[in-house]
RNA sequence: GCCGAUGUAGCUCAGUGGUAGAGCAGCUGUUUCGUAAACAGCAGGUCACCGGUUCGAAUCCGGUCAUCGGCUCCA
């Protein structure tokens, strides 16, 4: 049974109504808008007469408990027609506060399609003091039978939310809460939230020495520490090797360019507010910090006459781009202002589009598998049939939309179609992954583009010795290194698989007299291509194990008199003591693990 | 950018009007140790920043900045 059909869903929906009832009683003049159940709870968007503070949640929660205990029956009411619905909203749902108080509900009513029935949910009861409590809300439902069933809930936080999700509208106050069937489930949920915070990449990034931010450098500008930079290099090496196999060619381009490049590409028109402020040189030439790599790669393509025989051309670059994200959107490594895309641009003939797209999807699948990511969503963004903002000919769009679908189907990649999510210049495929707190982030992306080849008048000479326009594919399997490594940190809770781990092996000499042997062992393992550190601090073995364990190192090798004499090491994995092993045996074991 | 919250030592946190505290980390000394924290001592702070109220501000008020949870937007 789907979540939407479950009792839990109805419970949360009814909890949202209960919260709205409590707010209506506590804050006369509060204007209610919408209050749906969501993945882990519910919310209600409300315009309060005066801004409210987080501490007031407790008061609202208290009121909810009182109202729940009244065991108000929840009754569905059908409005006979629009006029009656309007009357109910104006006269019954606003506690006599009139039309001004019902603005959002009236707008919602107008949005309900003509043929559809209009229903209300009503809950009412009289308390011991003889006071009557009534709450009626325009709502599709369904709900529980009685407010008495709402017992295990908690209000979580306050946030602002634009009415109907549109920045041009008024910002309402959103109250978030959660509710469960049992006390245990509620407690488990809250406990898991706490646990998830320990996997937060911002916490682990510092603890494990991966990356950091500094106020002196600036918001959203990451600093990669040695271990993080090592991890980053490992991932880049992997992808680069994979791309080499697939006929990609490396290119390298600058971080700034004349504004003329971005005028030509059209980004100045569509992207200006996401770009860092421009800079001007002494000769009044304006330069911009690059927000995208594509125009540079296009210049390289356009630098010589291309034959149809050369295509597809695939230019790849780990290109660092800068985007002036709004301050409130920054989120650790998951949302930064300077990031490196594992970018590439493919210039293809129409007859190559399907195969090339398949090649890219295959690469993405290879990457996902290697990274151990299995929890992801694939979204194919196609045109919204009602929209006219798109560039390019219809037959091209049909060609590329079907190429994307075919590529996925032939490679067994499950996807969901999302009409309207295409870029204005072409359809795309996005990879979406959740972080520790369950928030979704767009990672890898493949986009078909007819716009830029047009704007830059790109050509190749066809078999017919006439010029033809190539199609571009933009693609980034990781998306960005910052976001990907942030996410991987959370996925693995810092315990990266052996091949990724910045330090794979720590050698732990027991006493000072074992330091030389430890260095020799480390050198030997490094000779095998392993990333090895020696922990020769003057600390007890127990302490070294504890701390290296906390650093989530895959292997620790304990080295003492017994081992030096026998040519062994005491091997310890992340979880357990594996006992003494010959050094060669350990090398074989680790090598096998890396190969497998 | 907008709504709400937070900002005290490298880290985690205590301190609600009377001159700043703990644990861990650091440094020094002792200990040379076989599988998750040896012992002792020392040092460390413009209480984010700027302004105001007050005899007196980490504490109250205002502003700025940064961070966190959302909204919008996105790799």
XYZ file of C-alpha atoms (C1' of nucleotides) in Angstrom:
671
model
C 0.000 0.000 0.000
C 1.307 3.412 -0.871
C 1.993 6.040 1.769
C -0.814 8.167 0.314
C -3.312 5.371 0.989
C -2.066 4.594 4.486
C -3.652 5.387 7.808
C -0.431 7.193 8.760
C -1.008 9.614 5.909
C -4.515 10.360 7.111
C -3.251 10.657 10.671
C -0.767 13.312 9.616
C -3.331 15.125 7.538
C -5.673 15.218 10.520
C -2.784 16.351 12.731
C -2.282 19.274 10.351
C -5.951 20.187 10.789
C -5.657 19.855 14.540
C -2.679 22.222 14.481
C -4.642 24.681 12.366
C -7.532 24.501 14.828
C -5.155 25.229 17.716
C -3.646 28.168 15.819
C -7.080 29.526 14.940
C -8.049 29.489 18.605
C -4.790 30.942 19.897
C -4.207 33.558 17.210
C -7.401 35.310 16.142
C -6.963 36.754 12.681
C -4.562 34.025 11.519
C -5.269 33.217 7.867
C -5.024 29.567 6.962
C -3.860 28.412 3.529
C -2.780 24.829 2.935
C -1.733 22.020 5.252
C -0.815 18.695 3.666
C 0.929 15.583 4.983
C 4.506 15.235 3.724
C 7.124 12.516 3.751
C 7.941 12.619 7.458
C 5.051 14.567 8.889
C 2.921 17.494 7.928
C 2.866 21.263 7.732
C 0.399 24.100 7.572
C 1.059 27.456 5.902
C -0.515 30.285 7.813
C -0.402 34.050 7.694
C -0.140 35.195 11.296
C -1.291 38.665 12.370
C 2.181 39.171 13.908
C 5.339 37.108 13.405
C 5.602 34.227 15.801
C 8.607 32.765 17.577
C 9.747 29.186 17.742
C 9.081 28.964 21.469
C 5.380 29.427 20.763
C 5.278 25.973 19.183
C 5.102 24.524 22.671
C 1.981 26.504 23.388
C 0.366 25.397 20.130
C 1.318 21.798 20.840
C -0.288 22.052 24.267
C -3.481 23.403 22.729
C -3.461 20.566 20.196
C -3.346 18.048 23.017
C -6.352 19.663 24.687
C -8.295 19.685 21.427
C -7.356 16.088 20.649
C -8.637 14.964 24.042
C -12.079 16.383 23.270
C -12.362 13.451 20.852
C -13.964 15.592 18.189
C -15.564 13.461 15.477
C -14.117 14.397 12.072
C -16.939 14.665 9.562
C -16.820 15.093 5.811
C -19.261 17.625 4.366
C -20.009 18.031 0.718
C -20.907 21.463 -0.614
C -23.898 21.326 -2.938
C -22.390 23.873 -5.299
C -19.786 26.631 -5.536
C -22.002 29.198 -3.897
C -22.545 27.016 -0.902
C -18.821 26.287 -0.697
C -18.149 30.000 -0.764
C -20.718 30.568 1.956
C -19.211 27.853 4.164
C -15.760 29.361 3.773
C -16.932 32.873 4.526
C -19.340 32.134 7.318
C -18.251 28.933 8.978
C -14.486 28.522 8.575
C -13.403 32.008 9.581
C -14.930 32.134 13.057
C -16.871 35.146 11.970
C -13.765 37.064 10.948
C -15.008 37.582 7.421
C -13.724 37.624 3.881
C -10.303 39.102 4.621
C -9.526 36.052 6.715
C -10.548 33.652 3.971
C -8.448 34.989 1.082
C -6.326 31.890 0.666
C -9.203 29.452 1.002
C -11.248 31.364 -1.570
C -8.306 31.287 -3.958
C -8.011 27.534 -3.452
C -11.703 27.103 -4.097
C -11.391 28.981 -7.387
C -8.558 26.667 -8.382
C -10.666 23.522 -8.006
C -11.717 22.389 -11.493
C -15.374 22.982 -12.347
C -16.618 19.416 -12.401
C -14.961 18.383 -9.169
C -16.898 18.122 -5.929
C -15.955 20.450 -3.090
C -15.628 18.902 0.342
C -15.038 20.207 3.836
C -13.896 18.472 6.988
C -15.485 19.508 10.209
C -14.552 18.694 13.785
C -16.448 19.986 16.774
C -17.010 19.283 20.473
C -17.960 21.019 23.686
C -15.444 21.010 26.549
C -16.107 20.578 30.275
C -16.536 24.305 30.732
C -19.306 24.225 28.149
C -17.166 26.019 25.590
C -17.777 24.918 22.032
C -14.821 24.220 19.726
C -15.368 24.100 15.965
C -13.006 23.794 13.065
C -14.047 23.505 9.433
C -11.546 23.349 6.597
C -11.829 23.179 2.835
C -10.131 19.864 2.133
C -10.101 16.914 -0.189
C -9.269 14.561 2.677
C -9.274 11.790 3.637
C -8.981 12.028 7.406
C -9.234 9.937 10.550
C -12.578 9.479 12.264
C -11.808 11.373 15.420
C -9.215 13.824 16.783
C -8.794 11.494 19.772
C -6.773 9.218 17.502
C -4.070 11.870 17.151
C -1.829 11.181 20.123
C 1.815 10.944 19.205
C 2.956 14.113 17.529
C 5.502 16.864 17.838
C 5.811 20.289 16.283
C 9.264 20.566 14.772
C 10.044 24.034 13.459
C 8.971 27.263 11.856
C 9.898 28.376 8.362
C 8.816 30.924 5.833
C 7.153 29.672 2.662
C 5.847 31.685 -0.259
C 2.149 31.361 -0.988
C 1.868 28.813 -3.801
C 5.650 28.551 -3.890
C 6.031 31.771 -5.829
C 8.573 34.387 -4.692
C 6.357 37.160 -5.969
C 3.708 36.183 -3.430
C 3.525 36.929 0.243
C 5.622 34.811 2.550
C 3.514 32.785 4.942
C 4.635 31.091 8.106
C 4.982 27.354 7.764
C 4.706 25.225 10.877
C 6.228 21.769 10.527
C 5.229 18.847 12.670
C 5.378 15.100 12.687
C 2.993 12.436 13.905
C 3.099 8.674 14.308
C 0.786 5.826 15.215
C 2.731 4.953 18.349
C 4.924 6.631 20.921
C 7.757 4.254 20.060
C 7.673 5.184 16.378
C 7.750 8.871 17.227
C 10.700 8.369 19.545
C 12.527 6.239 17.017
C 12.026 8.913 14.395
C 13.397 11.632 16.668
C 16.286 9.399 17.650
C 17.111 8.678 14.012
C 17.140 12.389 13.312
C 19.791 12.814 15.977
C 21.782 9.925 14.530
C 21.539 11.424 11.051
C 23.153 14.589 12.334
C 26.251 12.587 13.174
C 26.509 11.577 9.533
C 26.274 15.188 8.408
C 29.142 15.772 5.995
C 29.880 19.122 7.615
C 30.563 17.414 10.929
C 32.474 14.509 9.400
C 34.323 16.794 6.999
C 35.923 18.540 9.934
C 36.419 15.465 12.100
C 38.012 13.481 9.304
C 40.028 16.391 7.938
C 38.358 16.390 4.513
C 37.312 19.992 3.895
C 36.490 23.255 5.620
C 35.204 26.781 5.150
C 36.783 29.952 6.448
C 35.044 33.289 6.966
C 38.170 34.975 5.647
C 37.875 33.079 2.384
C 34.169 33.700 2.046
C 30.844 31.926 2.246
C 30.346 28.943 -0.035
C 34.017 28.725 -0.960
C 35.395 25.386 0.174
C 38.934 24.591 1.219
C 39.991 21.020 0.577
C 42.233 19.556 3.264
C 44.870 16.951 2.384
C 42.606 13.968 3.005
C 39.677 15.477 1.166
C 41.907 16.456 -1.724
C 43.235 12.890 -1.826
C 39.706 11.512 -1.989
C 38.905 14.004 -4.707
C 41.940 12.962 -6.733
C 41.006 9.307 -6.353
C 37.548 9.970 -7.770
C 38.921 12.114 -10.588
C 41.472 9.454 -11.513
C 38.768 6.832 -11.638
C 36.500 8.885 -13.881
C 39.332 10.051 -16.091
C 40.438 6.473 -16.715
C 36.874 5.518 -17.512
C 36.525 8.440 -19.917
C 39.788 7.619 -21.640
C 38.362 4.184 -22.433
C 35.337 5.864 -23.950
C 37.087 8.210 -26.313
C 36.958 11.431 -24.356
C 39.701 13.999 -24.894
C 40.941 16.243 -22.099
C 40.848 20.014 -22.430
C 41.717 22.748 -19.961
C 40.212 26.226 -19.964
C 40.552 29.404 -17.849
C 38.467 30.475 -14.878
C 37.602 33.855 -16.336
C 36.657 35.047 -19.768
C 35.690 38.185 -21.570
C 32.035 38.998 -21.122
C 31.730 38.742 -24.897
C 31.931 34.967 -24.654
C 28.879 34.876 -22.428
C 27.049 37.451 -24.502
C 27.485 35.147 -27.458
C 26.293 32.128 -25.475
C 23.293 34.048 -24.182
C 24.125 33.351 -20.533
C 24.330 37.064 -19.811
C 20.630 37.281 -20.541
C 19.458 34.213 -18.682
C 22.088 33.715 -16.030
C 23.352 37.136 -15.030
C 21.910 37.182 -11.512
C 23.691 33.919 -10.733
C 27.073 35.297 -11.797
C 29.639 36.968 -9.540
C 30.070 40.706 -10.097
C 31.955 41.505 -13.269
C 35.481 42.892 -13.371
C 36.894 45.495 -15.668
C 40.493 45.836 -16.769
C 42.392 49.062 -17.513
C 41.307 49.018 -21.104
C 37.652 48.753 -20.089
C 37.335 45.176 -21.212
C 34.887 43.372 -18.913
C 35.684 39.909 -17.615
C 33.487 37.434 -15.803
C 34.174 34.521 -13.511
C 32.888 31.502 -15.350
C 29.560 30.014 -14.267
C 29.714 27.295 -16.939
C 32.330 25.520 -18.980
C 30.386 24.976 -22.180
C 31.271 28.147 -24.113
C 34.987 27.429 -23.701
C 34.629 23.938 -25.095
C 32.585 25.334 -27.941
C 35.369 27.751 -28.817
C 37.734 24.802 -29.043
C 35.339 22.909 -31.270
C 34.812 25.966 -33.458
C 38.529 26.630 -33.800
C 38.822 24.469 -36.885
C 36.712 23.101 -39.663
C 35.201 19.775 -38.625
C 34.427 16.846 -40.849
C 31.535 14.468 -40.192
C 34.242 11.818 -39.844
C 35.631 13.501 -36.715
C 32.356 13.404 -34.850
C 31.532 12.674 -32.150
C 34.004 15.001 -30.471
C 34.077 14.604 -26.696
C 35.848 17.264 -24.628
C 36.215 16.617 -20.919
C 37.433 18.864 -18.161
C 37.188 19.059 -14.389
C 36.075 22.640 -14.715
C 35.669 24.886 -11.713
C 32.752 27.265 -11.976
C 31.497 30.090 -9.777
C 27.867 30.840 -9.204
C 26.561 33.505 -6.901
C 24.030 31.430 -5.017
C 21.710 33.329 -2.686
C 23.164 33.385 0.810
C 20.301 31.417 2.318
C 20.800 28.559 -0.124
C 24.338 27.658 0.830
C 24.610 24.260 2.507
C 28.046 22.912 3.325
C 29.562 21.128 0.341
C 26.124 20.334 -1.069
C 25.549 23.910 -2.171
C 28.584 26.125 -2.652
C 29.513 29.141 -4.709
C 32.613 27.675 -6.318
C 32.571 24.069 -7.453
C 34.188 21.718 -9.891
C 32.056 19.913 -12.418
C 33.215 16.669 -13.977
C 32.098 18.280 -17.166
C 32.228 17.172 -20.777
C 30.628 18.302 -23.992
C 29.907 15.984 -26.846
C 29.446 17.355 -30.340
C 27.465 14.796 -32.316
C 25.640 14.272 -35.580
C 21.894 13.622 -35.343
C 22.444 9.984 -36.368
C 24.887 9.577 -33.473
C 22.672 11.030 -30.787
C 21.142 7.778 -29.569
C 24.429 5.892 -29.332
C 26.198 8.778 -27.692
C 23.416 9.247 -25.197
C 23.536 5.551 -24.441
C 27.268 5.813 -23.947
C 26.794 8.602 -21.436
C 24.062 6.740 -19.541
C 26.246 3.644 -19.497
C 29.086 5.704 -18.046
C 26.746 7.074 -15.402
C 25.663 3.585 -14.425
C 29.286 2.503 -14.229
C 30.031 5.469 -11.981
C 27.042 4.830 -9.709
C 27.985 1.199 -9.322
C 31.599 1.964 -8.555
C 30.650 4.602 -5.998
C 28.271 2.119 -4.374
C 25.265 4.397 -4.796
C 22.080 2.406 -5.147
C 19.531 4.800 -3.683
C 18.815 7.281 -6.416
C 16.060 8.617 -8.594
C 16.372 9.194 -12.330
C 14.284 12.009 -13.703
C 13.844 12.544 -17.420
C 12.783 16.118 -18.050
C 10.787 16.584 -21.241
C 8.890 19.469 -22.768
C 5.723 20.794 -21.237
C 3.299 20.517 -24.174
C 1.527 23.713 -23.138
C 4.680 25.836 -23.096
C 6.225 27.749 -25.968
C 9.529 28.820 -24.399
C 11.545 26.077 -26.084
C 14.092 26.586 -28.849
C 14.803 24.084 -31.649
C 12.659 22.222 -34.113
C 9.966 19.798 -33.070
C 11.555 16.888 -34.906
C 14.799 17.477 -32.997
C 12.984 17.447 -29.698
C 11.198 14.261 -30.623
C 14.476 12.726 -31.718
C 16.252 13.595 -28.504
C 13.397 12.775 -26.127
C 13.075 9.371 -27.696
C 16.865 8.948 -27.676
C 16.870 9.528 -23.914
C 14.029 7.110 -23.290
C 15.499 4.474 -25.587
C 18.916 4.789 -24.010
C 17.441 4.233 -20.552
C 15.293 1.329 -21.668
C 18.038 -0.425 -23.586
C 20.336 -0.133 -20.567
C 17.684 -1.124 -18.035
C 17.761 2.190 -16.206
C 14.477 2.945 -14.485
C 13.355 6.526 -14.766
C 10.400 8.750 -14.151
C 9.157 11.119 -16.816
C 8.804 14.693 -15.749
C 7.102 16.798 -18.390
C 8.037 20.442 -18.074
C 11.407 19.726 -16.472
C 13.373 20.034 -19.702
C 15.796 22.912 -20.137
C 14.571 25.497 -22.621
C 17.288 24.286 -24.984
C 16.660 20.547 -24.763
C 15.508 17.552 -22.741
C 17.644 16.160 -19.942
C 18.204 13.314 -17.556
C 19.014 14.053 -13.928
C 20.218 11.877 -11.126
C 18.769 12.707 -7.726
C 20.137 11.479 -4.406
C 19.092 12.058 -0.789
C 21.394 13.314 1.933
C 21.494 12.144 5.564
C 18.515 14.344 6.447
C 16.473 13.029 3.530
C 16.842 16.127 1.375
C 17.091 15.527 -2.345
C 19.985 16.872 -4.389
C 20.532 16.852 -8.092
C 23.794 15.102 -8.882
C 24.687 13.852 -12.327
C 23.011 15.291 -15.369
C 22.890 14.749 -19.138
C 21.406 17.432 -21.312
C 20.753 17.620 -25.009
C 21.315 21.096 -26.409
C 20.248 22.588 -29.743
C 20.572 26.159 -28.582
C 24.305 26.698 -28.194
C 25.282 25.098 -31.539
C 22.794 27.516 -33.061
C 24.053 30.584 -31.219
C 27.688 29.805 -31.990
C 26.811 28.705 -35.527
C 28.673 25.443 -35.074
C 29.146 23.303 -38.140
C 30.651 20.177 -39.515
C 31.018 19.289 -43.159
C 28.811 16.343 -44.013
C 29.168 13.512 -46.466
C 27.341 15.728 -48.918
C 30.153 18.293 -48.473
C 27.637 20.750 -47.161
C 27.716 22.330 -43.673
C 25.521 20.768 -40.989
C 24.783 21.720 -37.423
C 25.960 19.354 -34.698
C 23.963 18.634 -31.535
C 25.625 19.124 -28.159
C 25.360 16.862 -25.152
C 26.339 18.373 -21.800
C 27.035 15.794 -19.158
C 28.483 15.430 -15.673
C 28.190 11.976 -14.072
C 29.161 13.179 -10.578
C 27.558 16.555 -11.068
C 30.103 18.335 -8.957
C 32.957 16.987 -6.883
C 31.902 19.090 -3.909
C 28.352 17.820 -3.848
C 29.308 14.244 -4.689
C 31.949 14.000 -1.994
C 29.631 15.665 0.514
C 26.977 13.092 -0.299
C 29.391 10.156 -0.299
C 30.607 11.247 3.125
C 27.042 11.000 4.406
C 26.250 7.769 2.555
C 29.234 6.027 4.103
C 29.151 7.995 7.368
C 32.814 8.717 6.673
C 33.744 5.011 6.425
C 34.668 5.110 2.751
C 35.268 1.911 0.829
C 38.896 0.883 0.719
C 39.550 2.186 -2.784
C 38.302 5.667 -1.897
C 39.659 6.005 1.627
C 42.162 8.870 1.820
C 44.273 6.783 4.177
C 43.846 3.086 3.617
C 46.237 1.681 6.183
C 47.648 3.010 9.457
C 50.736 1.334 10.857
C 50.758 1.381 14.647
C 54.155 0.754 16.237
C 53.667 -0.338 19.834
C 56.756 1.367 21.241
C 59.395 3.799 19.979
C 61.775 0.986 19.168
C 59.319 -0.251 16.518
C 59.191 3.052 14.635
C 61.883 2.186 12.098
C 60.248 -1.119 11.299
C 56.908 0.675 10.970
C 58.372 3.141 8.483
C 59.892 0.283 6.520
C 56.568 -1.531 6.461
C 54.779 1.639 5.362
C 57.301 2.179 2.563
C 56.776 -1.379 1.427
C 53.012 -0.993 1.337
C 53.258 2.363 -0.421
C 55.314 0.525 -3.016
C 52.192 -1.551 -3.616
C 50.274 1.636 -4.330
C 48.563 1.848 -0.952
C 47.965 5.067 0.942
C 49.638 4.483 4.299
C 50.325 6.520 7.433
C 52.444 5.664 10.431
C 51.040 6.630 13.818
C 54.286 6.957 15.785
C 52.972 9.273 18.475
C 54.107 8.419 22.005
C 50.698 7.114 22.966
C 49.426 3.781 24.170
C 48.290 1.252 21.596
C 44.751 1.465 22.937
C 44.626 5.172 22.304
C 46.038 4.845 18.793
C 43.454 2.219 17.939
C 40.638 4.292 19.372
C 41.604 7.381 17.427
C 42.300 5.666 14.125
C 39.024 3.854 14.535
C 37.324 7.212 14.887
C 39.069 8.355 11.747
C 37.326 5.359 10.100
C 40.513 3.926 8.654
C 39.912 0.662 6.801
C 42.965 -1.110 8.232
C 45.317 -0.771 11.163
C 48.488 -2.783 11.360
C 49.863 -3.292 14.853
C 53.610 -3.814 14.905
C 55.519 -5.010 17.994
C 58.384 -7.274 18.965
C 56.479 -10.481 18.202
C 55.601 -9.302 14.710
C 59.022 -8.028 13.790
C 60.484 -11.347 14.836
C 57.884 -13.397 12.935
C 57.455 -11.122 9.906
C 53.793 -10.586 10.676
C 51.471 -7.727 11.554
C 48.440 -7.600 13.814
C 45.651 -6.725 11.384
C 42.635 -4.826 12.530
C 39.718 -3.879 10.305
C 37.253 -1.102 11.064
C 35.251 -3.470 13.182
C 37.443 -6.222 14.556
C 40.829 -7.648 15.380
C 41.732 -10.054 12.580
C 44.786 -11.407 14.354
C 48.383 -11.809 13.195
C 49.029 -12.186 9.484
C 52.157 -12.381 7.350
C 52.795 -9.063 5.617
C 52.502 -10.709 2.192
C 49.232 -12.262 3.196
C 47.894 -8.836 4.128
C 49.050 -7.382 0.795
C 47.276 -10.182 -1.077
C 44.114 -9.659 0.963
C 44.042 -5.907 0.381
C 44.924 -6.187 -3.288
C 42.094 -8.676 -3.758
C 39.718 -6.356 -1.975
C 40.731 -3.461 -4.202
C 40.310 -5.528 -7.347
C 36.922 -6.907 -6.313
C 17.206 37.143 -1.030
C 12.930 35.895 2.387
C 10.936 33.420 7.364
C 12.706 31.255 12.013
C 16.918 29.953 15.111
C 22.059 29.992 16.697
C 27.070 32.347 17.496
C 31.535 31.657 24.636
C 39.016 28.215 23.926
C 40.869 24.107 17.979
C 36.160 20.721 19.172
C 31.673 19.683 22.453
C 29.301 22.599 25.863
C 28.271 25.292 31.075
C 27.841 30.284 32.594
C 20.837 35.523 32.423
C 23.774 42.291 35.004
C 29.255 42.303 39.271
C 35.885 41.497 35.762
C 35.350 33.925 31.976
C 34.594 27.830 33.323
C 34.737 22.147 32.261
C 35.935 17.842 29.251
C 38.587 16.506 24.918
C 42.487 18.352 21.692
C 47.454 21.292 22.258
C 52.289 22.066 24.856
C 56.007 20.228 28.746
C 57.620 16.272 31.826
C 57.187 11.182 33.426
C 55.577 6.361 31.319
C 57.768 2.415 26.152
C 53.069 0.064 26.730
C 49.927 -6.093 22.301
C 44.016 -4.287 20.380
C 38.572 1.603 21.808
C 41.120 7.109 26.291
C 48.523 6.152 30.865
C 49.712 10.064 34.760
C 50.986 15.090 36.238
C 51.667 20.106 35.175
C 51.124 24.323 31.859
C 49.103 27.298 28.343
C 44.894 28.817 25.695
C 39.226 33.541 25.031
C 38.390 41.451 21.915
C 32.424 35.865 24.919
C 31.261 36.725 16.043
C 31.663 42.129 14.870
C 29.878 47.376 15.516
C 26.956 50.620 18.346
C 23.539 51.687 22.526
C 21.424 51.212 27.758
C 23.892 50.820 32.673
C 28.258 52.728 38.004
C 29.101 47.948 35.632
C 27.244 43.835 29.698
C 29.111 37.186 27.497
C 24.284 38.306 29.809
C 19.538 43.717 28.123
C 18.454 46.653 23.255
C 19.643 47.894 17.897
C 22.510 46.926 13.505
C 26.017 43.909 10.591
C 28.294 39.256 9.380
C 28.480 33.990 9.482
C 26.231 29.353 10.342
C 21.811 26.035 10.949
C 16.392 24.548 9.593
C 12.918 25.899 5.778
C 10.969 28.690 1.072
C 12.609 29.996 -3.783
C 16.592 28.403 -7.020
C 20.240 24.693 -8.498
C 25.579 20.748 -9.676
